[in-house]
Amino acid sequence: MLENRQALRKCRRLVFKAGTNVLFEKDGLSGNRLKALARQTATLRRQGCEVLIVSSGAIGAGFKKLGLAERPRTLKLKQASAAVGQVFLMAAWEKALSQAGLLSAQILITAGDLADRAGFLNTKNTLQTLLAHKVVPVINENDTVAVDELKFGENDTLGALVAGLAEAELFINLTDIEGLYDADPRRDPQASLLSLVERISPSVLALAGGGGPLGSGGMYTKLRAAKRLAEAGTASVIASGARRDVLLKIVEGQDVGTFFRPHPKKLHGKKDWLAFASRPRGRVTVDRGCAQALTRRGKSLLPGGISGVEGSFAPGDPVAVQDEEGRTLALGLSNYSSAEIEKIMGRPSRRIAEILGYSHSDEVVHCDNLALSEGLL
Ligand code: GLU
């Protein structure tokens, strides 16, 4: 785990995400910006650090070509713009990366592809195989086919997911401001850049709120992505994509942007997928004692602690576990369907067989299949 700036020198695999604002100048895609990022990617590879790129910009590159005056708001026009623009975006990356001596590959994914564990593993294998062949994957959301409920919507979440999927040690989120400030820098001249965030607490998340350039939703989704990654043991940095050699400086351990320290506890395997990609099909509510047993003592979820169930799900489906105040505590794979849980909730495990006429297991969710969230997600 890369627990501080100095440790970033040891990074062997990173994902960087470039937002539309980073890749565009007034007239369109910035060849120079892409070239600079491609050159740094080649340097990192020579230093022994593998790089994956999450690139926005398909809609930005496409809408003008469709003859639209401004960035579209409707799903249909966004999809058409992305279909046109993705070709230009990828062509620009291919050109920049090949000039830097690198072979690139295009990967387009939707949240729906990864919500399914087989899809998740398949994508993971493809990424690993590309990296093993020294290819630089350039990843974007498959905007053309994603309908609203299957969308990430923004690439901060996609970037965090790719970092988890690729088992990267570092995620660098390049944007158009220097990092996270303790106040809105465009309104408050005293605002200062935070070099280090130890923990993304509610008060840190609140720094992203409240309108202005920091509050457009942009910084919030970036912090949420950094938080997910920190909880999975992955370091991240939010920095300005306009800064010269930004990637190289970060990996050298220089004080650039905001560094988010990873938490010591790392998720593994199935828990990783649960926390990052699965979409809960329902929710179960647990009482206080049960909430503590899950979150503090690492116990499995037993029917006795359940006080409510919502949604309709089958055995094996991912479900969210919430406390009585509605805060999400964890995501888990349920051994029982929602209809079965309605019958056994509040009852001791030993009575499951008597109530249902059978028993798959004593636990509704086994602790091995439970990924704790630290709230707020
Ligand atoms: N996938 C979108 C695009 O390529 C970008 C989403 C975002 O900007 O976060 O245009």
mmCIF file of C-alpha atoms and ligand atoms in Angstrom:
data_model
loop_
_atom_site.group_PDB
_atom_site.id
_atom_site.type_symbol
_atom_site.label_atom_id
_atom_site.label_comp_id
_atom_site.label_asym_id
_atom_site.label_seq_id
_atom_site.Cartn_x
_atom_site.Cartn_y
_atom_site.Cartn_z
ATOM 1 C CA MET A 1 0.000 0.000 0.000
ATOM 2 C CA LEU A 2 1.264 3.484 -0.891
ATOM 3 C CA GLU A 3 0.641 5.194 2.421
ATOM 4 C CA ASN A 4 2.362 8.534 1.794
ATOM 5 C CA ARG A 5 3.755 10.714 -1.003
ATOM 6 C CA GLN A 6 7.231 9.204 -0.809
ATOM 7 C CA ALA A 7 5.804 5.712 -1.223
ATOM 8 C CA LEU A 8 4.343 6.722 -4.614
ATOM 9 C CA ARG A 9 7.814 6.158 -6.090
ATOM 10 C CA LYS A 10 7.202 2.458 -5.607
ATOM 11 C CA CYS A 11 3.986 2.515 -7.628
ATOM 12 C CA ARG A 12 3.866 -0.321 -10.158
ATOM 13 C CA ARG A 13 0.423 0.320 -11.629
ATOM 14 C CA LEU A 14 -1.671 3.457 -11.808
ATOM 15 C CA VAL A 15 -4.844 4.701 -13.432
ATOM 16 C CA PHE A 16 -5.147 8.319 -14.423
ATOM 17 C CA LYS A 17 -8.396 9.929 -15.416
ATOM 18 C CA ALA A 18 -8.463 12.950 -17.684
ATOM 19 C CA GLY A 19 -11.641 15.019 -17.585
ATOM 20 C CA THR A 20 -13.067 16.777 -20.623
ATOM 21 C CA ASN A 21 -11.768 20.118 -19.280
ATOM 22 C CA VAL A 22 -8.257 18.716 -19.221
ATOM 23 C CA LEU A 23 -8.314 17.448 -22.796
ATOM 24 C CA PHE A 24 -10.021 20.333 -24.552
ATOM 25 C CA GLU A 25 -9.026 23.801 -25.642
ATOM 26 C CA LYS A 26 -11.496 26.273 -27.079
ATOM 27 C CA ASP A 27 -11.448 24.728 -30.519
ATOM 28 C CA GLY A 28 -11.592 21.099 -29.542
ATOM 29 C CA LEU A 29 -9.342 18.285 -28.387
ATOM 30 C CA SER A 30 -5.915 19.562 -27.415
ATOM 31 C CA GLY A 31 -3.279 17.609 -29.319
ATOM 32 C CA ASN A 32 -0.581 19.109 -27.090
ATOM 33 C CA ARG A 33 -2.237 18.058 -23.871
ATOM 34 C CA LEU A 34 -2.722 14.500 -25.111
ATOM 35 C CA LYS A 35 0.854 14.430 -26.339
ATOM 36 C CA ALA A 36 2.168 15.544 -22.952
ATOM 37 C CA LEU A 37 0.128 12.885 -21.133
ATOM 38 C CA ALA A 38 1.210 10.209 -23.620
ATOM 39 C CA ARG A 39 4.878 11.181 -23.202
ATOM 40 C CA GLN A 40 4.556 10.920 -19.409
ATOM 41 C CA THR A 41 2.808 7.563 -19.791
ATOM 42 C CA ALA A 42 5.783 6.303 -21.819
ATOM 43 C CA THR A 43 8.231 7.574 -19.179
ATOM 44 C CA LEU A 44 6.276 5.884 -16.399
ATOM 45 C CA ARG A 45 6.251 2.612 -18.333
ATOM 46 C CA ARG A 46 10.008 2.816 -18.766
ATOM 47 C CA GLN A 47 10.296 3.329 -15.013
ATOM 48 C CA GLY A 48 8.359 0.098 -14.492
ATOM 49 C CA CYS A 49 4.937 1.567 -13.740
ATOM 50 C CA GLU A 50 2.003 0.326 -15.817
ATOM 51 C CA VAL A 51 -0.590 2.925 -16.801
ATOM 52 C CA LEU A 52 -4.278 2.748 -17.647
ATOM 53 C CA ILE A 53 -6.106 5.819 -18.911
ATOM 54 C CA VAL A 54 -9.721 6.704 -18.226
ATOM 55 C CA SER A 55 -10.613 9.386 -20.723
ATOM 56 C CA SER A 56 -13.686 11.562 -20.950
ATOM 57 C CA GLY A 57 -14.352 13.697 -23.954
ATOM 58 C CA ALA A 58 -16.496 11.635 -26.320
ATOM 59 C CA ILE A 59 -19.546 13.851 -25.974
ATOM 60 C CA GLY A 60 -17.346 16.961 -26.022
ATOM 61 C CA ALA A 61 -15.679 15.845 -29.244
ATOM 62 C CA GLY A 62 -18.921 14.807 -30.910
ATOM 63 C CA PHE A 63 -21.599 17.397 -30.369
ATOM 64 C CA LYS A 64 -20.128 20.135 -32.576
ATOM 65 C CA LYS A 65 -19.624 17.662 -35.380
ATOM 66 C CA LEU A 66 -23.330 16.907 -35.150
ATOM 67 C CA GLY A 67 -23.967 20.617 -35.656
ATOM 68 C CA LEU A 68 -25.184 21.242 -32.088
ATOM 69 C CA ALA A 69 -24.423 24.657 -30.613
ATOM 70 C CA GLU A 70 -23.961 23.441 -27.058
ATOM 71 C CA ARG A 71 -23.292 20.283 -25.078
ATOM 72 C CA PRO A 72 -26.501 18.237 -25.321
ATOM 73 C CA ARG A 73 -28.715 17.550 -22.323
ATOM 74 C CA THR A 74 -30.993 14.820 -23.620
ATOM 75 C CA LEU A 75 -29.910 11.198 -23.443
ATOM 76 C CA LYS A 76 -30.514 10.623 -27.168
ATOM 77 C CA LEU A 77 -28.303 13.504 -28.262
ATOM 78 C CA LYS A 78 -25.638 12.643 -25.695
ATOM 79 C CA GLN A 79 -25.536 9.120 -27.056
ATOM 80 C CA ALA A 80 -25.344 10.276 -30.667
ATOM 81 C CA SER A 81 -22.616 12.801 -29.771
ATOM 82 C CA ALA A 82 -20.636 10.151 -27.891
ATOM 83 C CA ALA A 83 -20.923 7.738 -30.824
ATOM 84 C CA VAL A 84 -19.461 10.339 -33.169
ATOM 85 C CA GLY A 85 -16.966 11.801 -30.705
ATOM 86 C CA GLN A 86 -15.517 8.562 -29.320
ATOM 87 C CA VAL A 87 -13.961 7.849 -32.727
ATOM 88 C CA PHE A 88 -12.153 11.208 -32.712
ATOM 89 C CA LEU A 89 -11.198 10.873 -29.052
ATOM 90 C CA MET A 90 -9.672 7.443 -29.566
ATOM 91 C CA ALA A 91 -7.955 8.509 -32.786
ATOM 92 C CA ALA A 92 -6.345 11.387 -30.879
ATOM 93 C CA TRP A 93 -5.157 9.074 -28.088
ATOM 94 C CA GLU A 94 -3.901 6.502 -30.566
ATOM 95 C CA LYS A 95 -1.908 9.156 -32.378
ATOM 96 C CA ALA A 96 -0.420 10.626 -29.191
ATOM 97 C CA LEU A 97 0.396 7.251 -27.645
ATOM 98 C CA SER A 98 1.872 5.759 -30.808
ATOM 99 C CA GLN A 99 4.085 8.834 -31.221
ATOM 100 C CA ALA A 100 5.323 8.078 -27.712
ATOM 101 C CA GLY A 101 6.040 4.490 -28.830
ATOM 102 C CA LEU A 102 3.021 2.892 -27.152
ATOM 103 C CA LEU A 103 0.274 0.619 -28.411
ATOM 104 C CA SER A 104 -3.196 1.528 -27.157
ATOM 105 C CA ALA A 105 -6.542 -0.263 -26.869
ATOM 106 C CA GLN A 106 -10.050 1.103 -26.561
ATOM 107 C CA ILE A 107 -12.308 -0.245 -23.831
ATOM 108 C CA LEU A 108 -15.892 0.935 -23.462
ATOM 109 C CA ILE A 109 -17.857 -0.251 -20.461
ATOM 110 C CA THR A 110 -21.139 0.402 -18.707
ATOM 111 C CA ALA A 111 -21.993 0.049 -15.030
ATOM 112 C CA GLY A 112 -24.339 -2.752 -16.090
ATOM 113 C CA ASP A 113 -21.427 -4.779 -17.535
ATOM 114 C CA LEU A 114 -19.675 -4.723 -14.189
ATOM 115 C CA ALA A 115 -22.701 -5.178 -11.945
ATOM 116 C CA ASP A 116 -22.676 -8.778 -13.076
ATOM 117 C CA ARG A 117 -19.824 -10.704 -11.477
ATOM 118 C CA ALA A 118 -19.034 -12.641 -14.667
ATOM 119 C CA GLY A 119 -18.860 -9.355 -16.604
ATOM 120 C CA PHE A 120 -16.632 -7.887 -13.897
ATOM 121 C CA LEU A 121 -14.193 -10.813 -14.039
ATOM 122 C CA ASN A 122 -14.199 -10.829 -17.829
ATOM 123 C CA THR A 123 -13.312 -7.131 -18.032
ATOM 124 C CA LYS A 124 -10.660 -7.622 -15.368
ATOM 125 C CA ASN A 125 -9.060 -10.432 -17.368
ATOM 126 C CA THR A 126 -9.031 -8.352 -20.530
ATOM 127 C CA LEU A 127 -7.300 -5.484 -18.738
ATOM 128 C CA GLN A 128 -4.702 -7.829 -17.229
ATOM 129 C CA THR A 129 -4.028 -9.408 -20.626
ATOM 130 C CA LEU A 130 -3.588 -6.013 -22.293
ATOM 131 C CA LEU A 131 -1.181 -4.865 -19.584
ATOM 132 C CA ALA A 132 0.775 -8.101 -19.868
ATOM 133 C CA HIS A 133 1.215 -7.256 -23.563
ATOM 134 C CA LYS A 134 2.414 -3.732 -22.721
ATOM 135 C CA VAL A 135 -0.702 -2.131 -24.188
ATOM 136 C CA VAL A 136 -2.119 1.082 -22.700
ATOM 137 C CA PRO A 137 -5.892 0.666 -22.215
ATOM 138 C CA VAL A 138 -7.898 3.828 -22.882
ATOM 139 C CA ILE A 139 -11.232 3.426 -21.139
ATOM 140 C CA ASN A 140 -14.467 5.374 -21.329
ATOM 141 C CA GLU A 141 -18.063 4.745 -20.491
ATOM 142 C CA ASN A 142 -20.005 3.168 -23.338
ATOM 143 C CA ASP A 143 -22.321 6.166 -23.476
ATOM 144 C CA THR A 144 -23.939 5.011 -26.687
ATOM 145 C CA VAL A 145 -25.681 2.017 -25.163
ATOM 146 C CA ALA A 146 -25.962 2.918 -21.481
ATOM 147 C CA VAL A 147 -29.445 3.835 -20.370
ATOM 148 C CA ASP A 148 -29.801 5.965 -17.263
ATOM 149 C CA GLU A 149 -30.027 3.238 -14.678
ATOM 150 C CA LEU A 150 -26.963 1.465 -16.083
ATOM 151 C CA LYS A 151 -24.831 4.551 -16.251
ATOM 152 C CA PHE A 152 -21.947 5.742 -14.148
ATOM 153 C CA GLY A 153 -22.847 9.197 -15.477
ATOM 154 C CA GLU A 154 -19.423 10.612 -14.831
ATOM 155 C CA ASN A 155 -15.978 9.205 -15.187
ATOM 156 C CA ASP A 156 -14.826 9.766 -11.592
ATOM 157 C CA THR A 157 -16.813 6.721 -10.530
ATOM 158 C CA LEU A 158 -15.691 4.808 -13.606
ATOM 159 C CA GLY A 159 -12.068 5.729 -12.837
ATOM 160 C CA ALA A 160 -12.336 4.414 -9.262
ATOM 161 C CA LEU A 161 -13.926 1.251 -10.531
ATOM 162 C CA VAL A 162 -11.212 0.710 -13.128
ATOM 163 C CA ALA A 163 -8.537 1.283 -10.478
ATOM 164 C CA GLY A 164 -10.194 -1.416 -8.366
ATOM 165 C CA LEU A 165 -10.662 -3.711 -11.329
ATOM 166 C CA ALA A 166 -7.054 -3.357 -12.472
ATOM 167 C CA GLU A 167 -5.752 -3.635 -8.894
ATOM 168 C CA ALA A 168 -3.920 -0.364 -9.375
ATOM 169 C CA GLU A 169 -2.061 1.095 -6.398
ATOM 170 C CA LEU A 170 -2.732 4.708 -7.337
ATOM 171 C CA PHE A 171 -5.512 6.688 -8.990
ATOM 172 C CA ILE A 172 -4.669 10.160 -10.320
ATOM 173 C CA ASN A 173 -7.722 12.269 -11.050
ATOM 174 C CA LEU A 174 -6.701 15.098 -13.382
ATOM 175 C CA THR A 175 -9.013 18.068 -13.468
ATOM 176 C CA ASP A 176 -9.008 21.827 -14.038
ATOM 177 C CA ILE A 177 -8.216 22.893 -10.473
ATOM 178 C CA GLU A 178 -5.113 22.178 -8.398
ATOM 179 C CA GLY A 179 -6.822 19.856 -5.930
ATOM 180 C CA LEU A 180 -9.099 20.100 -2.906
ATOM 181 C CA TYR A 181 -9.165 23.455 -1.119
ATOM 182 C CA ASP A 182 -10.336 24.207 2.404
ATOM 183 C CA ALA A 183 -12.752 26.792 0.922
ATOM 184 C CA ASP A 184 -13.905 27.806 -2.557
ATOM 185 C CA PRO A 185 -10.738 29.316 -4.112
ATOM 186 C CA ARG A 186 -12.680 31.377 -6.627
ATOM 187 C CA ARG A 187 -14.605 33.158 -3.899
ATOM 188 C CA ASP A 188 -12.273 33.113 -0.963
ATOM 189 C CA PRO A 189 -8.765 34.492 -1.550
ATOM 190 C CA GLN A 190 -7.627 32.871 1.708
ATOM 191 C CA ALA A 191 -8.556 29.373 0.482
ATOM 192 C CA SER A 192 -5.621 27.022 0.636
ATOM 193 C CA LEU A 193 -4.918 23.782 -1.142
ATOM 194 C CA LEU A 194 -4.947 20.691 1.062
ATOM 195 C CA SER A 195 -1.855 18.607 0.411
ATOM 196 C CA LEU A 196 -3.015 15.601 2.415
ATOM 197 C CA VAL A 197 -6.392 14.181 3.378
ATOM 198 C CA GLU A 198 -6.114 11.387 5.919
ATOM 199 C CA ARG A 199 -9.773 10.476 5.985
ATOM 200 C CA ILE A 200 -12.698 11.594 3.844
ATOM 201 C CA SER A 201 -14.998 12.454 6.720
ATOM 202 C CA PRO A 202 -18.388 14.152 6.303
ATOM 203 C CA SER A 203 -16.669 17.500 6.940
ATOM 204 C CA VAL A 204 -14.235 16.849 4.069
ATOM 205 C CA LEU A 205 -17.121 15.859 1.784
ATOM 206 C CA ALA A 206 -18.848 19.081 2.785
ATOM 207 C CA LEU A 207 -15.948 21.027 1.233
ATOM 208 C CA ALA A 208 -17.330 19.954 -2.125
ATOM 209 C CA GLY A 209 -20.823 21.242 -1.443
ATOM 210 C CA GLY A 210 -22.575 24.513 -1.916
ATOM 211 C CA GLY A 211 -22.316 25.770 -5.491
ATOM 212 C CA GLY A 212 -19.447 27.475 -7.280
ATOM 213 C CA PRO A 213 -16.704 25.656 -9.118
ATOM 214 C CA LEU A 214 -16.157 23.278 -6.223
ATOM 215 C CA GLY A 215 -19.800 22.528 -5.772
ATOM 216 C CA SER A 216 -20.878 21.785 -9.311
ATOM 217 C CA GLY A 217 -21.009 18.121 -8.364
ATOM 218 C CA GLY A 218 -17.550 17.794 -9.900
ATOM 219 C CA MET A 219 -15.571 17.822 -6.673
ATOM 220 C CA TYR A 220 -18.157 15.770 -4.825
ATOM 221 C CA THR A 221 -17.961 12.848 -7.234
ATOM 222 C CA LYS A 222 -14.157 13.085 -7.125
ATOM 223 C CA LEU A 223 -14.149 12.882 -3.337
ATOM 224 C CA ARG A 224 -16.594 10.007 -3.393
ATOM 225 C CA ALA A 225 -14.310 8.148 -5.804
ATOM 226 C CA ALA A 226 -11.277 8.884 -3.605
ATOM 227 C CA LYS A 227 -13.194 7.656 -0.564
ATOM 228 C CA ARG A 228 -14.142 4.372 -2.184
ATOM 229 C CA LEU A 229 -10.554 3.840 -3.191
ATOM 230 C CA ALA A 230 -9.135 4.770 0.206
ATOM 231 C CA GLU A 231 -11.431 2.192 1.790
ATOM 232 C CA ALA A 232 -10.151 -0.409 -0.658
ATOM 233 C CA GLY A 233 -6.518 0.407 0.210
ATOM 234 C CA THR A 234 -5.769 2.444 -2.934
ATOM 235 C CA ALA A 235 -4.065 5.844 -2.808
ATOM 236 C CA SER A 236 -5.370 8.703 -4.912
ATOM 237 C CA VAL A 237 -4.390 12.211 -5.913
ATOM 238 C CA ILE A 238 -6.574 14.972 -7.341
ATOM 239 C CA ALA A 239 -4.426 17.391 -9.353
ATOM 240 C CA SER A 240 -4.480 19.841 -12.217
ATOM 241 C CA GLY A 241 -4.063 18.318 -15.654
ATOM 242 C CA ALA A 242 -2.613 21.615 -16.851
ATOM 243 C CA ARG A 243 0.473 21.302 -14.660
ATOM 244 C CA ARG A 244 3.647 20.387 -16.519
ATOM 245 C CA ASP A 245 4.741 16.775 -15.969
ATOM 246 C CA VAL A 246 1.984 16.364 -13.407
ATOM 247 C CA LEU A 247 1.969 12.557 -13.509
ATOM 248 C CA LEU A 248 5.753 12.272 -13.225
ATOM 249 C CA LYS A 249 5.892 14.760 -10.362
ATOM 250 C CA ILE A 250 3.221 12.893 -8.425
ATOM 251 C CA VAL A 251 4.973 9.555 -8.863
ATOM 252 C CA GLU A 252 8.261 11.183 -7.789
ATOM 253 C CA GLY A 253 6.570 12.037 -4.496
ATOM 254 C CA GLN A 254 6.410 15.802 -5.121
ATOM 255 C CA ASP A 255 3.842 17.854 -3.277
ATOM 256 C CA VAL A 256 1.397 18.280 -6.164
ATOM 257 C CA GLY A 257 -2.412 18.329 -5.787
ATOM 258 C CA THR A 258 -4.189 16.628 -2.894
ATOM 259 C CA PHE A 259 -3.090 13.192 -1.720
ATOM 260 C CA PHE A 260 -5.707 10.895 -0.160
ATOM 261 C CA ARG A 261 -4.174 8.368 2.170
ATOM 262 C CA PRO A 262 -5.445 4.805 1.752
ATOM 263 C CA HIS A 263 -6.859 3.011 4.770
ATOM 264 C CA PRO A 264 -4.940 -0.001 5.999
ATOM 265 C CA LYS A 265 -7.798 -2.451 5.503
ATOM 266 C CA LYS A 266 -7.886 -3.764 1.978
ATOM 267 C CA LEU A 267 -10.827 -5.481 0.347
ATOM 268 C CA HIS A 268 -10.190 -8.654 -1.540
ATOM 269 C CA GLY A 269 -11.726 -10.518 -4.422
ATOM 270 C CA LYS A 270 -15.442 -10.836 -4.145
ATOM 271 C CA LYS A 271 -15.645 -8.029 -1.570
ATOM 272 C CA ASP A 272 -13.935 -5.741 -4.003
ATOM 273 C CA TRP A 273 -16.565 -6.419 -6.624
ATOM 274 C CA LEU A 274 -19.361 -6.058 -4.103
ATOM 275 C CA ALA A 275 -18.137 -2.705 -2.898
ATOM 276 C CA PHE A 276 -17.327 -1.272 -6.296
ATOM 277 C CA ALA A 277 -19.572 -2.662 -8.916
ATOM 278 C CA SER A 278 -22.552 -4.588 -7.724
ATOM 279 C CA ARG A 279 -25.957 -2.981 -7.733
ATOM 280 C CA PRO A 280 -28.087 -3.908 -4.734
ATOM 281 C CA ARG A 281 -31.422 -5.492 -5.656
ATOM 282 C CA GLY A 282 -32.962 -4.714 -2.290
ATOM 283 C CA ARG A 283 -32.280 -3.542 1.261
ATOM 284 C CA VAL A 284 -32.409 -5.156 4.648
ATOM 285 C CA THR A 285 -32.657 -3.091 7.817
ATOM 286 C CA VAL A 286 -30.855 -4.275 10.944
ATOM 287 C CA ASP A 287 -31.233 -3.335 14.605
ATOM 288 C CA ARG A 288 -28.534 -1.577 16.606
ATOM 289 C CA GLY A 289 -26.968 -4.643 18.158
ATOM 290 C CA CYS A 290 -26.730 -6.333 14.791
ATOM 291 C CA ALA A 291 -25.266 -3.173 13.165
ATOM 292 C CA GLN A 292 -22.509 -3.170 15.766
ATOM 293 C CA ALA A 293 -21.820 -6.866 15.346
ATOM 294 C CA LEU A 294 -21.390 -6.353 11.586
ATOM 295 C CA THR A 295 -19.387 -3.155 11.584
ATOM 296 C CA ARG A 296 -17.270 -3.521 14.737
ATOM 297 C CA ARG A 297 -16.897 -7.245 15.197
ATOM 298 C CA GLY A 298 -16.852 -8.497 11.605
ATOM 299 C CA LYS A 299 -19.761 -10.888 12.216
ATOM 300 C CA SER A 300 -22.113 -12.438 9.668
ATOM 301 C CA LEU A 301 -25.666 -11.152 9.254
ATOM 302 C CA LEU A 302 -28.113 -13.434 11.070
ATOM 303 C CA PRO A 303 -31.898 -13.310 10.650
ATOM 304 C CA GLY A 304 -32.381 -12.382 14.320
ATOM 305 C CA GLY A 305 -30.942 -8.879 13.800
ATOM 306 C CA ILE A 306 -33.069 -8.029 10.764
ATOM 307 C CA SER A 307 -36.046 -5.734 11.320
ATOM 308 C CA GLY A 308 -37.139 -5.017 7.740
ATOM 309 C CA VAL A 309 -36.671 -5.944 4.108
ATOM 310 C CA GLU A 310 -37.356 -3.962 0.918
ATOM 311 C CA GLY A 311 -37.269 -4.905 -2.733
ATOM 312 C CA SER A 312 -37.617 -8.235 -4.396
ATOM 313 C CA PHE A 313 -34.474 -10.335 -4.691
ATOM 314 C CA ALA A 314 -33.406 -13.929 -5.105
ATOM 315 C CA PRO A 315 -30.802 -15.977 -3.215
ATOM 316 C CA GLY A 316 -27.310 -14.913 -4.366
ATOM 317 C CA ASP A 317 -28.349 -11.342 -5.197
ATOM 318 C CA PRO A 318 -26.455 -8.347 -3.836
ATOM 319 C CA VAL A 319 -28.341 -6.448 -1.130
ATOM 320 C CA ALA A 320 -27.619 -3.301 0.835
ATOM 321 C CA VAL A 321 -27.625 -3.562 4.620
ATOM 322 C CA GLN A 322 -28.813 -0.438 6.418
ATOM 323 C CA ASP A 323 -29.291 0.637 10.016
ATOM 324 C CA GLU A 324 -32.581 1.867 11.396
ATOM 325 C CA GLU A 325 -31.691 5.453 10.467
ATOM 326 C CA GLY A 326 -31.376 4.363 6.823
ATOM 327 C CA ARG A 327 -27.558 4.626 6.641
ATOM 328 C CA THR A 328 -25.957 2.047 4.382
ATOM 329 C CA LEU A 329 -23.582 -0.103 6.409
ATOM 330 C CA ALA A 330 -22.575 -2.761 3.933
ATOM 331 C CA LEU A 331 -23.270 -4.588 0.716
ATOM 332 C CA GLY A 332 -23.610 -8.329 0.831
ATOM 333 C CA LEU A 333 -24.706 -11.386 -1.096
ATOM 334 C CA SER A 334 -27.874 -12.758 0.418
ATOM 335 C CA ASN A 335 -28.319 -16.473 0.998
ATOM 336 C CA TYR A 336 -32.074 -16.011 1.123
ATOM 337 C CA SER A 337 -34.666 -14.306 -1.072
ATOM 338 C CA SER A 338 -36.576 -11.239 0.102
ATOM 339 C CA ALA A 339 -39.711 -13.387 0.554
ATOM 340 C CA GLU A 340 -37.805 -15.862 2.727
ATOM 341 C CA ILE A 341 -36.259 -13.076 4.804
ATOM 342 C CA GLU A 342 -39.700 -11.651 5.514
ATOM 343 C CA LYS A 343 -40.577 -14.948 7.156
ATOM 344 C CA ILE A 344 -37.372 -15.501 9.147
ATOM 345 C CA MET A 345 -36.435 -11.975 10.182
ATOM 346 C CA GLY A 346 -36.312 -11.386 13.903
ATOM 347 C CA ARG A 347 -36.050 -15.136 14.511
ATOM 348 C CA PRO A 348 -33.041 -17.148 15.699
ATOM 349 C CA SER A 349 -31.147 -19.108 13.028
ATOM 350 C CA ARG A 350 -32.031 -22.429 14.611
ATOM 351 C CA ARG A 351 -35.672 -21.843 13.698
ATOM 352 C CA ILE A 352 -35.047 -21.260 9.958
ATOM 353 C CA ALA A 353 -35.666 -24.893 8.970
ATOM 354 C CA GLU A 354 -38.855 -25.049 11.001
ATOM 355 C CA ILE A 355 -40.244 -21.821 9.491
ATOM 356 C CA LEU A 356 -39.232 -22.369 5.852
ATOM 357 C CA GLY A 357 -39.172 -26.154 5.789
ATOM 358 C CA TYR A 358 -35.477 -26.023 4.787
ATOM 359 C CA SER A 359 -32.343 -24.076 5.643
ATOM 360 C CA HIS A 360 -29.581 -23.017 3.200
ATOM 361 C CA SER A 361 -27.439 -21.643 6.019
ATOM 362 C CA ASP A 362 -27.581 -20.040 9.447
ATOM 363 C CA GLU A 363 -26.508 -16.671 8.043
ATOM 364 C CA VAL A 364 -28.533 -14.414 5.782
ATOM 365 C CA VAL A 365 -25.212 -12.931 4.612
ATOM 366 C CA HIS A 366 -21.942 -14.616 5.501
ATOM 367 C CA CYS A 367 -19.192 -12.213 6.631
ATOM 368 C CA ASP A 368 -17.006 -13.399 3.707
ATOM 369 C CA ASN A 369 -19.657 -12.039 1.356
ATOM 370 C CA LEU A 370 -20.124 -8.742 3.146
ATOM 371 C CA ALA A 371 -18.263 -5.555 2.160
ATOM 372 C CA LEU A 372 -18.583 -2.838 4.771
ATOM 373 C CA SER A 373 -19.002 0.727 3.616
ATOM 374 C CA GLU A 374 -18.025 3.419 6.056
ATOM 375 C CA GLY A 375 -21.385 5.047 5.531
ATOM 376 C CA LEU A 376 -22.168 7.845 3.093
ATOM 377 C CA LEU A 377 -21.897 5.856 -0.125
HETATM 378 N N1 GLU B 1 -18.242 9.559 -20.839
HETATM 379 C C1 GLU B 1 -18.389 10.978 -21.054
HETATM 380 C C2 GLU B 1 -17.682 11.418 -22.327
HETATM 381 O O1 GLU B 1 -16.761 10.780 -22.750
HETATM 382 C C3 GLU B 1 -17.761 11.801 -19.957
HETATM 383 C C4 GLU B 1 -18.296 11.690 -18.588
HETATM 384 C C5 GLU B 1 -17.515 12.667 -17.670
HETATM 385 O O2 GLU B 1 -17.142 13.733 -18.136
HETATM 386 O O3 GLU B 1 -17.268 12.355 -16.509
HETATM 387 O O4 GLU B 1 -18.005 12.418 -22.906
#
